[in-house]
Amino acid sequence: MALKVLGSARATCTLRIIAVAKALNIPLEIETIDMANRAHKDPEYLKNYQPFGRIPVLIDGDFKLFESRAICRYLVHKYQTKDTIQLIPEDIQQAALVEQYISVEMSEYGSCVDKYVYEAVFKKMHGQTPDEEKLAELRKACEQTLDVYNQMLEGKEYLLGDNFTLADICHLPYGHYAYNAGLDDVFNASSRPNVARWWKNISNQPAWQASIAN
Ligand SMILES: N[C@@H](CCC(=O)N[C@@H](CS)C(=O)NCC(=O)O)C(=O)O
């Protein structure tokens, strides 16, 4: 039975999973949850799939899993082989570094880039007006965080060095929306050449390009 994700092919957290599936050539069916009509807040959805009323949720036969990063790790553990791309390296120290950068993505990057996307993109989608003052504050926070990324990425093509991993994938969805919603100059600033190089490297990955193609 094909793996199914309850989500939306254009939603950030669903895109994280789609990118992993593309990188590992995993067939994935996306069942769109009608968020405009609040299907994700339906009592049956809360009871059976995601108690917090969010997407995405993975269905693998009888097994259900929510939280996009947990789903990504599950897919890697189930489908990565010696012949596929190594999204989580076998070496335990390298694997720990992937986890370190996923935590950094959730906390440091998420606390500014994700919030910027919420303010600049999602509010508009919901018919609300972005708060310009808040956007300016978030832009400043993104600049400061990406200054640190610029140091972390010194001499590297990807977060782990030479190899594209799950740590890079986790940054792509919100970064993509932020980049296209006015932060392109922050990602490409000449004062942050390592960030600019990294962003170009990861956003040009075939798995990511295929994820955003539809
Ligand atoms: N930590 C969760 C976050 C899920 C999440 O916030 N999903 C958004 C869409 S990208 C959502 O369902 N928003 C609707 C809501 O919060 O009501 C994950 O990674 O899966």
PDB file of C-alpha atoms and ligand atoms in Angstrom:
ATOM      1  CA  MET A   1       0.000   0.000   0.000  1.00  0.00           C
ATOM      2  CA  ALA A   2       1.356   3.436  -0.963  1.00  0.00           C
ATOM      3  CA  LEU A   3       2.396   5.782   1.772  1.00  0.00           C
ATOM      4  CA  LYS A   4      -0.046   8.607   2.255  1.00  0.00           C
ATOM      5  CA  VAL A   5       0.418  12.054   3.738  1.00  0.00           C
ATOM      6  CA  LEU A   6      -2.545  14.071   4.919  1.00  0.00           C
ATOM      7  CA  GLY A   7      -1.476  17.613   4.174  1.00  0.00           C
ATOM      8  CA  SER A   8      -1.120  20.074   1.357  1.00  0.00           C
ATOM      9  CA  ALA A   9       1.522  19.934  -1.383  1.00  0.00           C
ATOM     10  CA  ARG A  10       2.255  23.640  -0.942  1.00  0.00           C
ATOM     11  CA  ALA A  11       2.321  23.761   2.850  1.00  0.00           C
ATOM     12  CA  THR A  12       5.738  24.198   4.425  1.00  0.00           C
ATOM     13  CA  CYS A  13       5.733  21.165   6.731  1.00  0.00           C
ATOM     14  CA  THR A  14       4.280  18.887   4.040  1.00  0.00           C
ATOM     15  CA  LEU A  15       6.990  20.116   1.636  1.00  0.00           C
ATOM     16  CA  ARG A  16       9.645  18.979   4.105  1.00  0.00           C
ATOM     17  CA  ILE A  17       8.317  15.418   3.764  1.00  0.00           C
ATOM     18  CA  ILE A  18       7.859  15.636  -0.010  1.00  0.00           C
ATOM     19  CA  ALA A  19      11.511  16.685  -0.374  1.00  0.00           C
ATOM     20  CA  VAL A  20      12.678  13.635   1.580  1.00  0.00           C
ATOM     21  CA  ALA A  21      10.429  11.383  -0.513  1.00  0.00           C
ATOM     22  CA  LYS A  22      11.817  12.879  -3.738  1.00  0.00           C
ATOM     23  CA  ALA A  23      15.417  12.515  -2.537  1.00  0.00           C
ATOM     24  CA  LEU A  24      14.881   8.840  -1.689  1.00  0.00           C
ATOM     25  CA  ASN A  25      12.523   8.062  -4.590  1.00  0.00           C
ATOM     26  CA  ILE A  26       9.665   7.081  -2.286  1.00  0.00           C
ATOM     27  CA  PRO A  27       6.206   7.075  -3.912  1.00  0.00           C
ATOM     28  CA  LEU A  28       3.974   9.275  -1.771  1.00  0.00           C
ATOM     29  CA  GLU A  29       0.309  10.081  -2.116  1.00  0.00           C
ATOM     30  CA  ILE A  30      -0.731  13.493  -0.797  1.00  0.00           C
ATOM     31  CA  GLU A  31      -4.317  13.613   0.418  1.00  0.00           C
ATOM     32  CA  THR A  32      -5.195  17.289   0.600  1.00  0.00           C
ATOM     33  CA  ILE A  33      -6.724  18.436   3.851  1.00  0.00           C
ATOM     34  CA  ASP A  34      -9.164  21.240   3.164  1.00  0.00           C
ATOM     35  CA  MET A  35      -7.748  23.781   5.585  1.00  0.00           C
ATOM     36  CA  ALA A  36      -9.850  26.627   4.152  1.00  0.00           C
ATOM     37  CA  ASN A  37     -12.874  24.735   5.456  1.00  0.00           C
ATOM     38  CA  ARG A  38     -11.049  23.854   8.686  1.00  0.00           C
ATOM     39  CA  ALA A  39     -10.963  20.111   8.013  1.00  0.00           C
ATOM     40  CA  HIS A  40      -7.834  20.004  10.217  1.00  0.00           C
ATOM     41  CA  LYS A  41      -9.948  21.166  13.202  1.00  0.00           C
ATOM     42  CA  ASP A  42     -12.691  18.598  12.656  1.00  0.00           C
ATOM     43  CA  PRO A  43     -13.195  16.527  15.858  1.00  0.00           C
ATOM     44  CA  GLU A  44     -12.707  13.287  13.888  1.00  0.00           C
ATOM     45  CA  TYR A  45      -9.403  14.577  12.455  1.00  0.00           C
ATOM     46  CA  LEU A  46      -8.236  15.646  15.933  1.00  0.00           C
ATOM     47  CA  LYS A  47      -9.207  12.291  17.396  1.00  0.00           C
ATOM     48  CA  ASN A  48      -7.829  10.082  14.641  1.00  0.00           C
ATOM     49  CA  TYR A  49      -4.878  11.939  13.152  1.00  0.00           C
ATOM     50  CA  GLN A  50      -3.429  15.085  14.747  1.00  0.00           C
ATOM     51  CA  PRO A  51      -4.580  16.118  18.242  1.00  0.00           C
ATOM     52  CA  PHE A  52      -3.299  19.695  17.771  1.00  0.00           C
ATOM     53  CA  GLY A  53      -5.264  20.171  14.558  1.00  0.00           C
ATOM     54  CA  ARG A  54      -2.339  20.586  12.192  1.00  0.00           C
ATOM     55  CA  ILE A  55      -0.947  19.016   9.050  1.00  0.00           C
ATOM     56  CA  PRO A  56       0.932  16.874   8.000  1.00  0.00           C
ATOM     57  CA  VAL A  57       0.225  13.315   9.107  1.00  0.00           C
ATOM     58  CA  LEU A  58       1.809  10.203   7.596  1.00  0.00           C
ATOM     59  CA  ILE A  59      -0.243   7.043   7.119  1.00  0.00           C
ATOM     60  CA  ASP A  60       1.805   3.890   6.496  1.00  0.00           C
ATOM     61  CA  GLY A  61      -0.675   1.015   6.613  1.00  0.00           C
ATOM     62  CA  ASP A  62      -1.919   0.890  10.206  1.00  0.00           C
ATOM     63  CA  PHE A  63       0.816   3.212  11.402  1.00  0.00           C
ATOM     64  CA  LYS A  64       0.120   6.930  11.794  1.00  0.00           C
ATOM     65  CA  LEU A  65       2.699   9.599  12.574  1.00  0.00           C
ATOM     66  CA  PHE A  66       2.520  13.369  12.964  1.00  0.00           C
ATOM     67  CA  GLU A  67       5.228  16.077  13.250  1.00  0.00           C
ATOM     68  CA  SER A  68       7.004  16.643   9.944  1.00  0.00           C
ATOM     69  CA  ARG A  69      10.561  16.174  11.179  1.00  0.00           C
ATOM     70  CA  ALA A  70       9.637  12.887  12.895  1.00  0.00           C
ATOM     71  CA  ILE A  71       8.029  11.779   9.626  1.00  0.00           C
ATOM     72  CA  CYS A  72      11.176  12.727   7.678  1.00  0.00           C
ATOM     73  CA  ARG A  73      13.365  10.712  10.044  1.00  0.00           C
ATOM     74  CA  TYR A  74      10.974   7.732   9.801  1.00  0.00           C
ATOM     75  CA  LEU A  75      11.163   7.811   5.991  1.00  0.00           C
ATOM     76  CA  VAL A  76      14.957   7.995   6.092  1.00  0.00           C
ATOM     77  CA  HIS A  77      15.219   5.085   8.536  1.00  0.00           C
ATOM     78  CA  LYS A  78      12.793   3.010   6.484  1.00  0.00           C
ATOM     79  CA  TYR A  79      13.979   3.781   2.944  1.00  0.00           C
ATOM     80  CA  GLN A  80      17.586   4.964   3.006  1.00  0.00           C
ATOM     81  CA  THR A  81      19.991   2.236   1.858  1.00  0.00           C
ATOM     82  CA  LYS A  82      23.675   2.137   0.995  1.00  0.00           C
ATOM     83  CA  ASP A  83      22.662   2.885  -2.612  1.00  0.00           C
ATOM     84  CA  THR A  84      20.601   6.014  -1.905  1.00  0.00           C
ATOM     85  CA  ILE A  85      21.598   9.508  -0.897  1.00  0.00           C
ATOM     86  CA  GLN A  86      22.630   9.517   2.800  1.00  0.00           C
ATOM     87  CA  LEU A  87      20.229  12.019   4.342  1.00  0.00           C
ATOM     88  CA  ILE A  88      21.219  10.769   7.804  1.00  0.00           C
ATOM     89  CA  PRO A  89      24.789   9.436   7.712  1.00  0.00           C
ATOM     90  CA  GLU A  90      25.529   6.049   9.294  1.00  0.00           C
ATOM     91  CA  ASP A  91      28.406   7.462  11.325  1.00  0.00           C
ATOM     92  CA  ILE A  92      26.920   8.334  14.724  1.00  0.00           C
ATOM     93  CA  GLN A  93      28.814  11.585  15.105  1.00  0.00           C
ATOM     94  CA  GLN A  94      27.769  12.765  11.656  1.00  0.00           C
ATOM     95  CA  ALA A  95      24.191  11.688  12.439  1.00  0.00           C
ATOM     96  CA  ALA A  96      24.382  13.670  15.688  1.00  0.00           C
ATOM     97  CA  LEU A  97      25.461  16.743  13.725  1.00  0.00           C
ATOM     98  CA  VAL A  98      22.391  16.344  11.498  1.00  0.00           C
ATOM     99  CA  GLU A  99      20.288  16.340  14.681  1.00  0.00           C
ATOM    100  CA  GLN A 100      22.149  19.381  16.011  1.00  0.00           C
ATOM    101  CA  TYR A 101      21.333  21.365  12.884  1.00  0.00           C
ATOM    102  CA  ILE A 102      17.710  20.213  12.837  1.00  0.00           C
ATOM    103  CA  SER A 103      17.410  21.515  16.413  1.00  0.00           C
ATOM    104  CA  VAL A 104      19.013  24.785  15.332  1.00  0.00           C
ATOM    105  CA  GLU A 105      16.518  24.954  12.459  1.00  0.00           C
ATOM    106  CA  MET A 106      13.567  24.473  14.835  1.00  0.00           C
ATOM    107  CA  SER A 107      14.762  26.904  17.464  1.00  0.00           C
ATOM    108  CA  GLU A 108      17.041  29.637  16.102  1.00  0.00           C
ATOM    109  CA  TYR A 109      15.993  29.727  12.424  1.00  0.00           C
ATOM    110  CA  GLY A 110      12.365  28.855  13.158  1.00  0.00           C
ATOM    111  CA  SER A 111      12.013  31.652  15.675  1.00  0.00           C
ATOM    112  CA  CYS A 112      12.711  34.280  13.009  1.00  0.00           C
ATOM    113  CA  VAL A 113      12.394  32.829   9.474  1.00  0.00           C
ATOM    114  CA  ASP A 114       9.208  30.828  10.188  1.00  0.00           C
ATOM    115  CA  LYS A 115       7.676  33.810  11.985  1.00  0.00           C
ATOM    116  CA  TYR A 116       8.576  36.109   9.104  1.00  0.00           C
ATOM    117  CA  VAL A 117       6.774  33.736   6.705  1.00  0.00           C
ATOM    118  CA  TYR A 118       3.751  33.665   8.998  1.00  0.00           C
ATOM    119  CA  GLU A 119       3.615  37.469   9.059  1.00  0.00           C
ATOM    120  CA  ALA A 120       4.451  38.104   5.379  1.00  0.00           C
ATOM    121  CA  VAL A 121       2.734  35.162   3.666  1.00  0.00           C
ATOM    122  CA  PHE A 122       0.270  33.225   5.805  1.00  0.00           C
ATOM    123  CA  LYS A 123      -1.509  36.272   7.202  1.00  0.00           C
ATOM    124  CA  LYS A 124      -2.230  37.441   3.637  1.00  0.00           C
ATOM    125  CA  MET A 125      -3.487  33.959   2.750  1.00  0.00           C
ATOM    126  CA  HIS A 126      -5.942  34.256   5.637  1.00  0.00           C
ATOM    127  CA  GLY A 127      -7.101  37.713   4.553  1.00  0.00           C
ATOM    128  CA  GLN A 128      -5.179  39.504   7.323  1.00  0.00           C
ATOM    129  CA  THR A 129      -2.802  42.436   6.947  1.00  0.00           C
ATOM    130  CA  PRO A 130       0.869  41.865   7.785  1.00  0.00           C
ATOM    131  CA  ASP A 131       2.150  44.064  10.611  1.00  0.00           C
ATOM    132  CA  GLU A 132       4.955  46.122   9.005  1.00  0.00           C
ATOM    133  CA  GLU A 133       6.619  46.907  12.328  1.00  0.00           C
ATOM    134  CA  LYS A 134       6.717  43.235  13.232  1.00  0.00           C
ATOM    135  CA  LEU A 135       8.065  42.369   9.770  1.00  0.00           C
ATOM    136  CA  ALA A 136      10.916  44.868  10.219  1.00  0.00           C
ATOM    137  CA  GLU A 137      11.766  43.351  13.632  1.00  0.00           C
ATOM    138  CA  LEU A 138      11.671  39.829  12.201  1.00  0.00           C
ATOM    139  CA  ARG A 139      13.860  40.856   9.249  1.00  0.00           C
ATOM    140  CA  LYS A 140      16.448  42.152  11.726  1.00  0.00           C
ATOM    141  CA  ALA A 141      16.239  38.903  13.708  1.00  0.00           C
ATOM    142  CA  CYS A 142      16.689  36.886  10.480  1.00  0.00           C
ATOM    143  CA  GLU A 143      19.755  38.966   9.607  1.00  0.00           C
ATOM    144  CA  GLN A 144      21.298  38.310  13.011  1.00  0.00           C
ATOM    145  CA  THR A 145      20.561  34.582  12.858  1.00  0.00           C
ATOM    146  CA  LEU A 146      21.899  34.262   9.324  1.00  0.00           C
ATOM    147  CA  ASP A 147      25.064  36.065  10.440  1.00  0.00           C
ATOM    148  CA  VAL A 148      25.633  33.105  12.748  1.00  0.00           C
ATOM    149  CA  TYR A 149      24.790  30.686   9.931  1.00  0.00           C
ATOM    150  CA  ASN A 150      27.423  32.469   7.854  1.00  0.00           C
ATOM    151  CA  GLN A 151      30.005  31.544  10.502  1.00  0.00           C
ATOM    152  CA  MET A 152      28.725  27.948  10.789  1.00  0.00           C
ATOM    153  CA  LEU A 153      28.913  27.530   7.016  1.00  0.00           C
ATOM    154  CA  GLU A 154      32.476  28.789   6.614  1.00  0.00           C
ATOM    155  CA  GLY A 155      34.301  26.501   4.167  1.00  0.00           C
ATOM    156  CA  LYS A 156      31.231  24.283   3.687  1.00  0.00           C
ATOM    157  CA  GLU A 157      28.880  23.554   0.806  1.00  0.00           C
ATOM    158  CA  TYR A 158      26.184  22.152   3.115  1.00  0.00           C
ATOM    159  CA  LEU A 159      25.610  22.169   6.878  1.00  0.00           C
ATOM    160  CA  LEU A 160      27.462  18.868   7.245  1.00  0.00           C
ATOM    161  CA  GLY A 161      30.259  19.887   4.873  1.00  0.00           C
ATOM    162  CA  ASP A 162      30.302  18.266   1.451  1.00  0.00           C
ATOM    163  CA  ASN A 163      27.027  16.349   1.659  1.00  0.00           C
ATOM    164  CA  PHE A 164      23.398  17.417   1.367  1.00  0.00           C
ATOM    165  CA  THR A 165      21.502  15.932   4.321  1.00  0.00           C
ATOM    166  CA  LEU A 166      18.196  16.046   6.159  1.00  0.00           C
ATOM    167  CA  ALA A 167      19.518  19.061   8.085  1.00  0.00           C
ATOM    168  CA  ASP A 168      19.574  21.094   4.860  1.00  0.00           C
ATOM    169  CA  ILE A 169      16.168  19.789   3.741  1.00  0.00           C
ATOM    170  CA  CYS A 170      14.575  20.888   7.021  1.00  0.00           C
ATOM    171  CA  HIS A 171      15.575  24.504   6.286  1.00  0.00           C
ATOM    172  CA  LEU A 172      14.184  24.604   2.751  1.00  0.00           C
ATOM    173  CA  PRO A 173      10.394  25.080   3.035  1.00  0.00           C
ATOM    174  CA  TYR A 174      10.289  28.140   5.276  1.00  0.00           C
ATOM    175  CA  GLY A 175      13.458  29.537   3.689  1.00  0.00           C
ATOM    176  CA  HIS A 176      11.878  29.196   0.258  1.00  0.00           C
ATOM    177  CA  TYR A 177       8.776  31.144   1.285  1.00  0.00           C
ATOM    178  CA  ALA A 178      10.828  33.757   3.142  1.00  0.00           C
ATOM    179  CA  TYR A 179      13.193  34.207   0.190  1.00  0.00           C
ATOM    180  CA  ASN A 180      10.252  34.774  -2.134  1.00  0.00           C
ATOM    181  CA  ALA A 181       8.515  37.098   0.306  1.00  0.00           C
ATOM    182  CA  GLY A 182      11.257  39.720   0.551  1.00  0.00           C
ATOM    183  CA  LEU A 183      14.187  38.093   2.362  1.00  0.00           C
ATOM    184  CA  ASP A 184      16.138  37.218  -0.809  1.00  0.00           C
ATOM    185  CA  ASP A 185      18.552  40.071  -0.109  1.00  0.00           C
ATOM    186  CA  VAL A 186      19.134  38.713   3.405  1.00  0.00           C
ATOM    187  CA  PHE A 187      19.953  35.217   2.084  1.00  0.00           C
ATOM    188  CA  ASN A 188      22.112  36.675  -0.725  1.00  0.00           C
ATOM    189  CA  ALA A 189      23.855  39.514   1.146  1.00  0.00           C
ATOM    190  CA  SER A 190      27.505  40.002   0.166  1.00  0.00           C
ATOM    191  CA  SER A 191      28.275  40.137   3.910  1.00  0.00           C
ATOM    192  CA  ARG A 192      27.029  36.510   4.130  1.00  0.00           C
ATOM    193  CA  PRO A 193      28.756  34.745   1.216  1.00  0.00           C
ATOM    194  CA  ASN A 194      28.615  31.355   2.950  1.00  0.00           C
ATOM    195  CA  VAL A 195      24.845  31.602   3.438  1.00  0.00           C
ATOM    196  CA  ALA A 196      24.379  32.696  -0.191  1.00  0.00           C
ATOM    197  CA  ARG A 197      26.462  29.738  -1.432  1.00  0.00           C
ATOM    198  CA  TRP A 198      24.615  27.282   0.860  1.00  0.00           C
ATOM    199  CA  TRP A 199      21.201  28.586  -0.130  1.00  0.00           C
ATOM    200  CA  LYS A 200      22.043  28.264  -3.826  1.00  0.00           C
ATOM    201  CA  ASN A 201      23.373  24.736  -3.263  1.00  0.00           C
ATOM    202  CA  ILE A 202      20.361  23.471  -1.346  1.00  0.00           C
ATOM    203  CA  SER A 203      17.614  25.224  -3.258  1.00  0.00           C
ATOM    204  CA  ASN A 204      19.002  23.886  -6.547  1.00  0.00           C
ATOM    205  CA  GLN A 205      18.912  20.273  -5.384  1.00  0.00           C
ATOM    206  CA  PRO A 206      16.821  18.227  -7.843  1.00  0.00           C
ATOM    207  CA  ALA A 207      14.750  16.771  -4.982  1.00  0.00           C
ATOM    208  CA  TRP A 208      13.745  20.268  -3.868  1.00  0.00           C
ATOM    209  CA  GLN A 209      13.132  21.553  -7.368  1.00  0.00           C
ATOM    210  CA  ALA A 210      10.872  18.553  -7.976  1.00  0.00           C
ATOM    211  CA  SER A 211       9.053  19.224  -4.686  1.00  0.00           C
ATOM    212  CA  ILE A 212       8.063  22.754  -5.654  1.00  0.00           C
ATOM    213  CA  ALA A 213       7.428  22.004  -9.331  1.00  0.00           C
ATOM    214  CA  ASN A 214       3.675  21.480  -8.970  1.00  0.00           C
TER     215      ASN A 214
HETATM  216  N1  LIG B   1       5.583  21.053  14.244  1.00  0.00           N
HETATM  217  C1  LIG B   1       4.555  20.713  13.290  1.00  0.00           C
HETATM  218  C2  LIG B   1       3.951  21.989  12.754  1.00  0.00           C
HETATM  219  C3  LIG B   1       2.771  21.698  11.868  1.00  0.00           C
HETATM  220  C4  LIG B   1       2.109  22.976  11.401  1.00  0.00           C
HETATM  221  O1  LIG B   1       2.189  24.036  12.061  1.00  0.00           O
HETATM  222  N2  LIG B   1       1.440  22.870  10.261  1.00  0.00           N
HETATM  223  C5  LIG B   1       0.728  24.008   9.741  1.00  0.00           C
HETATM  224  C6  LIG B   1       0.788  24.000   8.218  1.00  0.00           C
HETATM  225  S1  LIG B   1       2.468  24.137   7.640  1.00  0.00           S
HETATM  226  C7  LIG B   1      -0.717  23.907  10.161  1.00  0.00           C
HETATM  227  O2  LIG B   1      -1.275  22.835  10.246  1.00  0.00           O
HETATM  228  N3  LIG B   1      -1.335  25.059  10.427  1.00  0.00           N
HETATM  229  C8  LIG B   1      -2.719  25.126  10.755  1.00  0.00           C
HETATM  230  C9  LIG B   1      -2.955  25.504  12.176  1.00  0.00           C
HETATM  231  O3  LIG B   1      -1.974  25.610  12.948  1.00  0.00           O
HETATM  232  O4  LIG B   1      -4.119  25.686  12.514  1.00  0.00           O
HETATM  233  C10 LIG B   1       5.179  19.850  12.166  1.00  0.00           C
HETATM  234  O5  LIG B   1       6.364  20.027  11.898  1.00  0.00           O
HETATM  235  O6  LIG B   1       4.474  19.002  11.607  1.00  0.00           O
END
